[in-house]
Structures are given as C-alpha cells and as structure tokens.
GROMACS .gro file of C-alpha atoms in nm:
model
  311
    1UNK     CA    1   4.875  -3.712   4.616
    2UNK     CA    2   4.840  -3.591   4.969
    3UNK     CA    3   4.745  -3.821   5.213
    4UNK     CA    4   4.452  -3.686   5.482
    5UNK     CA    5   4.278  -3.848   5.755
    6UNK     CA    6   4.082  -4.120   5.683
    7UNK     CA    7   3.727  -4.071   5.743
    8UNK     CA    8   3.557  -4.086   6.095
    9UNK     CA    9   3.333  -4.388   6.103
   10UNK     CA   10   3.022  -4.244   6.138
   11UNK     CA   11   2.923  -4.412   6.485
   12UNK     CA   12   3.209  -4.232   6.611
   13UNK     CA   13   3.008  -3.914   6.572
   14UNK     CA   14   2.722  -4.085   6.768
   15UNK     CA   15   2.927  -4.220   7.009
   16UNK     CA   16   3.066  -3.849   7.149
   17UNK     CA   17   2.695  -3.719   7.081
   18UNK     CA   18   2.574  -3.950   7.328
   19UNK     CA   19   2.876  -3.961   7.555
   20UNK     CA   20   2.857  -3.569   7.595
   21UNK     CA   21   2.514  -3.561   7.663
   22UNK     CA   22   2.558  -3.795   7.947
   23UNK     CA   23   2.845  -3.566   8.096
   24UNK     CA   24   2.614  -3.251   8.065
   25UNK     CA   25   2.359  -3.410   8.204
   26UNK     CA   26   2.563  -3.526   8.550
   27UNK     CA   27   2.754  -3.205   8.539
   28UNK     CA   28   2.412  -2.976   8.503
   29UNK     CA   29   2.649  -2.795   8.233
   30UNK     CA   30   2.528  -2.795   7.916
   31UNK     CA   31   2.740  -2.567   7.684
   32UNK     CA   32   3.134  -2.558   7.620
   33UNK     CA   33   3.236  -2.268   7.819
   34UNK     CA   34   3.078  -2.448   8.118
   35UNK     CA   35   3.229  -2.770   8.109
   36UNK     CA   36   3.564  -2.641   8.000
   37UNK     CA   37   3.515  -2.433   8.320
   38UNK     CA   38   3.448  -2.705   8.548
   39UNK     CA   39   3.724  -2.962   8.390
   40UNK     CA   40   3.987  -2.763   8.274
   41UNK     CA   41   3.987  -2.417   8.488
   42UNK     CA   42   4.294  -2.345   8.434
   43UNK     CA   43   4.275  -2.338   8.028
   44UNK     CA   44   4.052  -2.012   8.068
   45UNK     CA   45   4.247  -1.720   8.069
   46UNK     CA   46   4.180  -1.323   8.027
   47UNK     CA   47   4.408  -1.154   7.816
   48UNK     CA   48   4.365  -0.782   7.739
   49UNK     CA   49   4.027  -0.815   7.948
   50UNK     CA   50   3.891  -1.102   7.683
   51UNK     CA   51   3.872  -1.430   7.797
   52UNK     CA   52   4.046  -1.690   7.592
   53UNK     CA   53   3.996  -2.051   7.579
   54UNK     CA   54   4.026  -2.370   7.376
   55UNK     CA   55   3.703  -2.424   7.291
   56UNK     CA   56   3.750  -2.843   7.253
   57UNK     CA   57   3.472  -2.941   7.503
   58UNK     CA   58   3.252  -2.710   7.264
   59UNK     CA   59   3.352  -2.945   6.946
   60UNK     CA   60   3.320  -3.255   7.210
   61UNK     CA   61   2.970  -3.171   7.256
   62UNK     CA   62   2.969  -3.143   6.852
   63UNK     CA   63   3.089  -3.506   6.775
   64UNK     CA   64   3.435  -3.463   6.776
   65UNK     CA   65   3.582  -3.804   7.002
   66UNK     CA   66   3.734  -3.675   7.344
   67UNK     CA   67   4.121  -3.692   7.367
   68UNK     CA   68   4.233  -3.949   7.636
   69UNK     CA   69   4.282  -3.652   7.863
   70UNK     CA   70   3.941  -3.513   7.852
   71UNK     CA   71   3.819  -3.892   7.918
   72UNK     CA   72   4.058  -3.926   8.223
   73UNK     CA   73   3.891  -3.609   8.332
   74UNK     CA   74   3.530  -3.720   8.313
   75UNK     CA   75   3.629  -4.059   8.476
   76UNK     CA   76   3.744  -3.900   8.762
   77UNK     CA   77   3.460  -3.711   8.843
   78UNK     CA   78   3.152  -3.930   8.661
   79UNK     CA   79   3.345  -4.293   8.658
   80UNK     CA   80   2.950  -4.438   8.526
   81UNK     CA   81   2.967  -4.198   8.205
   82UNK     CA   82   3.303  -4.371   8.092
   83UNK     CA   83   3.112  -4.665   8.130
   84UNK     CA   84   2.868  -4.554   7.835
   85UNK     CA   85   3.172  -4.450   7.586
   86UNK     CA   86   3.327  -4.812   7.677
   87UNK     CA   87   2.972  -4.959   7.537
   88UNK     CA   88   2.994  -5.285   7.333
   89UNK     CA   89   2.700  -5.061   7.130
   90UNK     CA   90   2.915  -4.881   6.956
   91UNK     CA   91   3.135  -5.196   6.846
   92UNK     CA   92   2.784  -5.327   6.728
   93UNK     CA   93   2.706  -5.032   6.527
   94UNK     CA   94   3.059  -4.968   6.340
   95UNK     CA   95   2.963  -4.877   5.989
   96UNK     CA   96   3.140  -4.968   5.637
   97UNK     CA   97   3.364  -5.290   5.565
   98UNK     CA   98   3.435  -5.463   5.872
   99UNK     CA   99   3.709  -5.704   5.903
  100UNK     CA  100   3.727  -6.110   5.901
  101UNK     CA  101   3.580  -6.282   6.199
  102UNK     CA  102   3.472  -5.934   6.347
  103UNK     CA  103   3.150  -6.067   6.495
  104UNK     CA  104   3.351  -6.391   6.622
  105UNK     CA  105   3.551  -6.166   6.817
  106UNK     CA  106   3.266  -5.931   6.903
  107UNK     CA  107   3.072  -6.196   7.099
  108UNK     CA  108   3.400  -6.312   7.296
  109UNK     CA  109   3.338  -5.969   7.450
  110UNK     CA  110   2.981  -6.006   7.542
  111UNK     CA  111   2.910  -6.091   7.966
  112UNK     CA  112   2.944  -6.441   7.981
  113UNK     CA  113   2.535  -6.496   7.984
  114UNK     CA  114   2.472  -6.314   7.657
  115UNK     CA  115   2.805  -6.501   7.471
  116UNK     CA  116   2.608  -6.777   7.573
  117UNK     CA  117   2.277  -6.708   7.455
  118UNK     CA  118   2.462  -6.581   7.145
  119UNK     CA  119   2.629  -6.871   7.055
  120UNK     CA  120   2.315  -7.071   7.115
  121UNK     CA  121   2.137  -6.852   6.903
  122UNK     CA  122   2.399  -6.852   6.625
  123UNK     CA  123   2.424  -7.292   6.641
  124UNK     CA  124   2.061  -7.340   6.581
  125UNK     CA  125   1.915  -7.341   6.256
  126UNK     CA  126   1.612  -7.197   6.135
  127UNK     CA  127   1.316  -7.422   6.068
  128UNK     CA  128   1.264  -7.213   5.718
  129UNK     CA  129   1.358  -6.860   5.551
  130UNK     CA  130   1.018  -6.787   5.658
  131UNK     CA  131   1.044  -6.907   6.030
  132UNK     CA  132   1.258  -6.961   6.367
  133UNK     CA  133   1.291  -7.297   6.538
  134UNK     CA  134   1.144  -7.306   6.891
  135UNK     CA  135   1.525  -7.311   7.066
  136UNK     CA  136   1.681  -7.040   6.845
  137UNK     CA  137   1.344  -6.854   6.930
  138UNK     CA  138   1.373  -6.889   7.264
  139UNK     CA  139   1.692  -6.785   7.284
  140UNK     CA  140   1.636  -6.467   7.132
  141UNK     CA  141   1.341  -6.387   7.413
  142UNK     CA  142   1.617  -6.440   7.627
  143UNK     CA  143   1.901  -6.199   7.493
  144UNK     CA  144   1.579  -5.923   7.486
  145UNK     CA  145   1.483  -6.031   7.868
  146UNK     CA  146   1.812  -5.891   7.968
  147UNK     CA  147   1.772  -5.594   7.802
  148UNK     CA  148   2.054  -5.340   7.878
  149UNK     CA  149   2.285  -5.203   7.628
  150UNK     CA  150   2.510  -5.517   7.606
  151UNK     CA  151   2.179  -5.709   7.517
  152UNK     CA  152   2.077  -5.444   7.220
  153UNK     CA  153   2.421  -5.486   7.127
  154UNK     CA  154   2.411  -5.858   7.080
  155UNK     CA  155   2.084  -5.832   6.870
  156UNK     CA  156   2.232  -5.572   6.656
  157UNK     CA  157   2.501  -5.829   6.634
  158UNK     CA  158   2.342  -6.130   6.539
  159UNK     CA  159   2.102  -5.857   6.321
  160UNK     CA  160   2.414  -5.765   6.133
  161UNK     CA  161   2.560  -6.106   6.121
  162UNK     CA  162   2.241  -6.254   5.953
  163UNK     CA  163   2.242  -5.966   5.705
  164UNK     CA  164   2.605  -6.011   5.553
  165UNK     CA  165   2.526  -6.337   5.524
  166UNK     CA  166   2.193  -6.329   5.354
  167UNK     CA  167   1.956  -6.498   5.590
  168UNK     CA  168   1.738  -6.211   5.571
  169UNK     CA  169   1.403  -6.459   5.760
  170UNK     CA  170   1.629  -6.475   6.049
  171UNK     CA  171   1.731  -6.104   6.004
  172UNK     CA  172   1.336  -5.992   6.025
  173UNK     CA  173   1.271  -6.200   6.336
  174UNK     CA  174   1.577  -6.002   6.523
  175UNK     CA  175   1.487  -5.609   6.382
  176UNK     CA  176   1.153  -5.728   6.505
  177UNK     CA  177   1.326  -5.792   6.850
  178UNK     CA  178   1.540  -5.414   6.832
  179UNK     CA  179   1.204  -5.288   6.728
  180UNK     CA  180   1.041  -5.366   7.026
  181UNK     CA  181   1.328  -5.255   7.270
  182UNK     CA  182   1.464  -4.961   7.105
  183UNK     CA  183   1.209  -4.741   7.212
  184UNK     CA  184   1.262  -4.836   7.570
  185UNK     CA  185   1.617  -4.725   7.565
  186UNK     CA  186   1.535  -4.418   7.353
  187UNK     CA  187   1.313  -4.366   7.675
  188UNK     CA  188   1.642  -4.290   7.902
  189UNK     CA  189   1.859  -4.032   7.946
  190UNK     CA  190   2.100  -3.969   7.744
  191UNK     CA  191   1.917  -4.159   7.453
  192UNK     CA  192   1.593  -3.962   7.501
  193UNK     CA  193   1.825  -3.624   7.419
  194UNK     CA  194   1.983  -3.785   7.105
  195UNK     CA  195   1.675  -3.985   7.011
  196UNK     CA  196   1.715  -3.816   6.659
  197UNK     CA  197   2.026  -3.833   6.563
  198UNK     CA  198   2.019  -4.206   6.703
  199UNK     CA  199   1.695  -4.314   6.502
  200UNK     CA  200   1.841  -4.075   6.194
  201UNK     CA  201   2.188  -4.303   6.211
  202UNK     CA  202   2.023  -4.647   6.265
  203UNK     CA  203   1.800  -4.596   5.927
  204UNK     CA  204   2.051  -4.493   5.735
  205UNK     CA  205   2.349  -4.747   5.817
  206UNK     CA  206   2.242  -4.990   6.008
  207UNK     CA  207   1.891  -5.162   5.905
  208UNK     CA  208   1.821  -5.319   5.555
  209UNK     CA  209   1.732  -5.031   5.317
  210UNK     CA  210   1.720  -5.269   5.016
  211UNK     CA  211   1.339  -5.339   4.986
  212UNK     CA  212   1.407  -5.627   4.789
  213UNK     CA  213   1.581  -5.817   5.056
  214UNK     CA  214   1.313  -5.782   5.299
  215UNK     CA  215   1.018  -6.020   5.333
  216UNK     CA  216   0.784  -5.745   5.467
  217UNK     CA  217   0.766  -5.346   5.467
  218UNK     CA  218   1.009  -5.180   5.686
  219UNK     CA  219   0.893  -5.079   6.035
  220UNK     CA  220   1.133  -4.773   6.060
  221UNK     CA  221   0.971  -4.559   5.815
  222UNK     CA  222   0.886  -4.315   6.073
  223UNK     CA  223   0.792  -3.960   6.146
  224UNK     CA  224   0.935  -3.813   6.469
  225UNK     CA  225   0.637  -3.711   6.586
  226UNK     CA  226   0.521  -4.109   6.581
  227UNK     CA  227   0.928  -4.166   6.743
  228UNK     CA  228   0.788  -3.918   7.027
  229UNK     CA  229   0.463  -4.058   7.041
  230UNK     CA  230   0.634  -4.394   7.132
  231UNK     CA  231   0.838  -4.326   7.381
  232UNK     CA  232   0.637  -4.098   7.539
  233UNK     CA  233   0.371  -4.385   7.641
  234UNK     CA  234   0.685  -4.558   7.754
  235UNK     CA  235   0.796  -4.286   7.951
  236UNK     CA  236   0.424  -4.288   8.137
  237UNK     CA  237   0.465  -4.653   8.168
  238UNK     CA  238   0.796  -4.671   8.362
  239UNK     CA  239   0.695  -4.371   8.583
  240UNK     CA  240   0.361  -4.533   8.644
  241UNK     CA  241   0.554  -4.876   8.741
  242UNK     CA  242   0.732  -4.679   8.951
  243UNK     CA  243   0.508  -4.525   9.144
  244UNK     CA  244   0.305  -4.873   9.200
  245UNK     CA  245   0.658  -5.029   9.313
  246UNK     CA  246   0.689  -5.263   9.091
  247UNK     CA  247   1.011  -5.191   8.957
  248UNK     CA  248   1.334  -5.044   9.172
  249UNK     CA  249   1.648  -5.008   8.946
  250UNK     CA  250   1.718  -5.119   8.620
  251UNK     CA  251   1.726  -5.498   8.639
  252UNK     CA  252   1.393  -5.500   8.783
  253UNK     CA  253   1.273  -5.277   8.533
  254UNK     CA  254   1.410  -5.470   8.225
  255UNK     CA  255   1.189  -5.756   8.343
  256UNK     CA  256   0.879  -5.562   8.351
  257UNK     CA  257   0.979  -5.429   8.026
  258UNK     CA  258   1.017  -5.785   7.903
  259UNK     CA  259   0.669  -5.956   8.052
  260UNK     CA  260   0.494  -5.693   7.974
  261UNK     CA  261   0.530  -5.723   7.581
  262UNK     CA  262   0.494  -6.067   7.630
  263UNK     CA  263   0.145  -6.025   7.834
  264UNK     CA  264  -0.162  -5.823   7.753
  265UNK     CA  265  -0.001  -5.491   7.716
  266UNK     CA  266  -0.267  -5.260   7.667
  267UNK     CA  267  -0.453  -5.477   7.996
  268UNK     CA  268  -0.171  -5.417   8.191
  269UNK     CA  269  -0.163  -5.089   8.184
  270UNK     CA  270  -0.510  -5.031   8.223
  271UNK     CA  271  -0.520  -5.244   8.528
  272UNK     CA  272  -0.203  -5.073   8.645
  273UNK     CA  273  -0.367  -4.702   8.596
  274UNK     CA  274  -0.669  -4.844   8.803
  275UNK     CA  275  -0.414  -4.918   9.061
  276UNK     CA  276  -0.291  -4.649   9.106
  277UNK     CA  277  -0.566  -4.459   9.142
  278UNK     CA  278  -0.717  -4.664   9.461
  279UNK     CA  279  -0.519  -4.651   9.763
  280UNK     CA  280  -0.574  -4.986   9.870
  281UNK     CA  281  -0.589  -5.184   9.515
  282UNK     CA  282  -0.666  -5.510   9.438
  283UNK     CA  283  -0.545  -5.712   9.138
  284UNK     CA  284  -0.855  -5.883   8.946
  285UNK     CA  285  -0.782  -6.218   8.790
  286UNK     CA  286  -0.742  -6.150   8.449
  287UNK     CA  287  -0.581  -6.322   8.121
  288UNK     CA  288  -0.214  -6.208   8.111
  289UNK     CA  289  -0.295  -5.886   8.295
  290UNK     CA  290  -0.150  -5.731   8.579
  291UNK     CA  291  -0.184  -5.995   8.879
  292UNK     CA  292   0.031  -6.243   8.557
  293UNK     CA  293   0.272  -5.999   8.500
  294UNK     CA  294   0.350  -5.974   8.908
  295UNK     CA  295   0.345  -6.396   8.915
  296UNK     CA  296   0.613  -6.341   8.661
  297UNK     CA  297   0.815  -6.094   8.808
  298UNK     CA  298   0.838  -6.245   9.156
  299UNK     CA  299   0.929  -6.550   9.006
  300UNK     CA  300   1.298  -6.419   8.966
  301UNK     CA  301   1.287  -6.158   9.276
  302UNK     CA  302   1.470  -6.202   9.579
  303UNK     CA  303   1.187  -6.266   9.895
  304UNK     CA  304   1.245  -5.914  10.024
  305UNK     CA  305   1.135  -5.741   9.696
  306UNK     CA  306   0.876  -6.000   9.580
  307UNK     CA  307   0.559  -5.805   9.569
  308UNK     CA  308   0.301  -5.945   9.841
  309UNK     CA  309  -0.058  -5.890   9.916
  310UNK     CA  310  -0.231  -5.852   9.590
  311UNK     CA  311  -0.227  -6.234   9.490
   0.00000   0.00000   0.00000
C-alpha cells in the first residue's frame, strides 16, 4: 500500500488562516499576486509577454502552512506577525489523539504568571461535580484577568484537560470563562476577519458536542448573525473606552475587559455613553458602575495613567 502524507491537523489550517490575515493586513495586500510581489519580486517573471509566478502565497492565504522561507520573510519585515504563528493557541487547540503528559508539558510553556495560576488551578479540588471551591475559583478570574492569547490558551488548556479526564462540572465553569472572552478576541484584527472559520473550528473540535456529558445546554449553538451581534457591541465598547481614555494599549484594556464583566455591565456602559456625550462629565456614585470600575482600574495603574478628577 502506498504510503501518503498524513493528514494536516486541522488547527494547522486555522493557524495559516489567521497568520495570513495578519500579514495582509500589515502589508495592505490582500491577494497572492500582491504579496508574492512585495516578498518575493524576483519569483515574477514574463515569459512570452505572460507573467509567470508560483502562486504559494495564494495557497498561504488558503491554509496551506508557510515554508520556513516565507516565515523568515514575513519576520523580517512584520517581526509582531511571527509572533501570532508562534502562539501557545494553536498548541491549545491541536485536534485528535494527543500524546502522554501533553498538557504537563504545555503549561511548562506558559509565562511564568499563568504556569502559576495554572498549576494552582489544576492542585485544587472542586468542592462538588456541581461546583468550584473559592481558591480554584479565584484562580480562574485570574487566568481570564490577564486575558491575551496565552491566557485563552491556558483556559482552553485546563478546558481540555478537565474534559479527557471526565470532570465535566469543572469543564462547564471554564467554557463559561472562554465564553465570556472569546468574543473579545474575535473583536480584533485578525480574529474579527476569521471570526467564522474560528467559531466554525472551535464547535466542531474543540467544545463538548456530547449532550450527555454536559450538565446544561450548550452556549455555542449560534447563528452568525448573533456571533456579529456580539462582537459588534464589543467593538462599540472598546472604541467608546477609548475615546473616554480609559484604556491605552492592550494591558490596560484587558483590565477593563475583565472589571467590567465583573461590574454592572449594562450600567457601565450607559454611564460611559453619558460620558461621553458631556464635555466636562462627572461620574455619579453608583452600584458597580462606572466611578467602581475606574476605583478598580487605578488600583493596578501606574500614578501617571491613573485616571483623576472624576472621583
């Protein structure tokens, strides 16, 4: 019998998908011909007044995982897209039969604060099937306070973890967590461009599709119209956080992501909206609202970007 290729994990697919996307979208190319043009010049040629090419950054763009060359290439110009591929995400999200002490040597990975929080996570034990301790709780707030890519990773990790080994109480309390921060990264570039075939991949490989192992309905069972419709308010959110100063960069902006699911959302951004449109706005004392989320924020802020005059 002839012996083929083994089959492409299927995150391998996403993983260029997303990848690609980021390159087109630093480059401002966004077909084949384009970035072939811009990387590899040289590889275009005319012959008998047609121009002939290899077509590769065409199948990149399809899925198809760059050669070591083409990555070299992208480094040097966009060093921050190599940083993407290199993603413990995609380590988190392997599909099929995964080898002994994977996650063990997953989490040795992880920045030193989240292999931490992991292994704190992972050496408490649940109060019940039905319920989380306090400290294995709170260390799960904690992993989703951070809440870059190496922090979705983790809970995908532990998510995966407490699947394949049938604690599926402490499984719901985690896809609860990735529930409420997918839609935040979905809300950035390049997720927002391959929210789709990310949401499309994460059903069907990732989260529990065995209705009998659950202990409630499934949350994903989603139309993307209701996908849109949730990171669109997101979007708004982030912008309008912006625009008030609350947030500069990303750290700031994963901790206003954070407080704000754990305040009043809905009062928050009401308050927030009536903010912005005064000039000179005032924060009312209110129950977890606004004027609590900014206590919150400037409790971990340096004193030159903790917000003053409006407590």
């Amino acid at each position: 019998m002839r012996k083929g290729r083994p089959p492409k994990n299927p995150i391998e697919v996403l993983r260029a998908v997303v990848f690609m996307a980021e390159v087109c979208r630093l480059s401002g190319k966004f077909n084949g011909y384009q970035l072939e043009k811009l990387f590899e010049p040289n590889s275009i040629k005319k012959v008998d007044g047609v121009f002939k090419r290899s077509c590769k950054w065409d199948r990149y763009i399809k899925g198809v995982t760059p050669n070591k060359n083409a990555l070299k290439l992208v480094y040097d110009k966009f060093p921050h897209a190599i940083e993407l591929y290199d993603s413990l995400l995609w380590e988190s999200l392997q599909v099929g039969p995964l080898p002994e002490f994977y996650w063990e040597q997953f989490y040795l990975k992880l920045p030193i604060n989240l292999k931490r929080l992991a292994n704190r996570f992972r050496s408490y034990k649940s109060e019940s099937f039905y319920k989380l301790g306090k400290n294995k709780q709170h260390a799960l707030n904690e992993i989703r306070r951070v809440g870059n890519l190496d922090a979705l990773a983790c809970m995908f990790a532990l998510m995966r973890e407490c699947s394949a080994n049938g604690d599926y109480g402490t499984y719901d309390f985690i896809e609860t967590a990735i529930f409420n921060l997918i839609f935040w990264t979905l809300s950035k570039e390049p997720f927002f461009r391959c929210r789709s075939k990310i949401f499309v991949f994460l059903v069907t490989h990732i989260f529990i599709g065995d209705e009998a192992k659950r202990l409630r309905d499934t949350p994903w069972n989603l139309t993307l119209e209701q996908i849109n419709g949730f990171i669109y308010i997101n979007q708004k959110n982030i912008l309008l956080a912006e625009d008030l100063q609350l947030v500069i960069g990303d750290d700031e902006l994963y901790e206003f992501i954070y407080w704000k699911s754990v305040g009043d959302s809905k009062l928050i951004v009401k308050e927030m909206a009536q903010a912005f449109r005064c000039e000179l706005w005032e924060v009312k004392d209110s129950q977890m609202g606004l004027k609590w989320l900014i206590k919150q924020l400037n409790k971990t802020r340096k004193s030159d970007r903790k917000i003053g005059g409006v407590i």
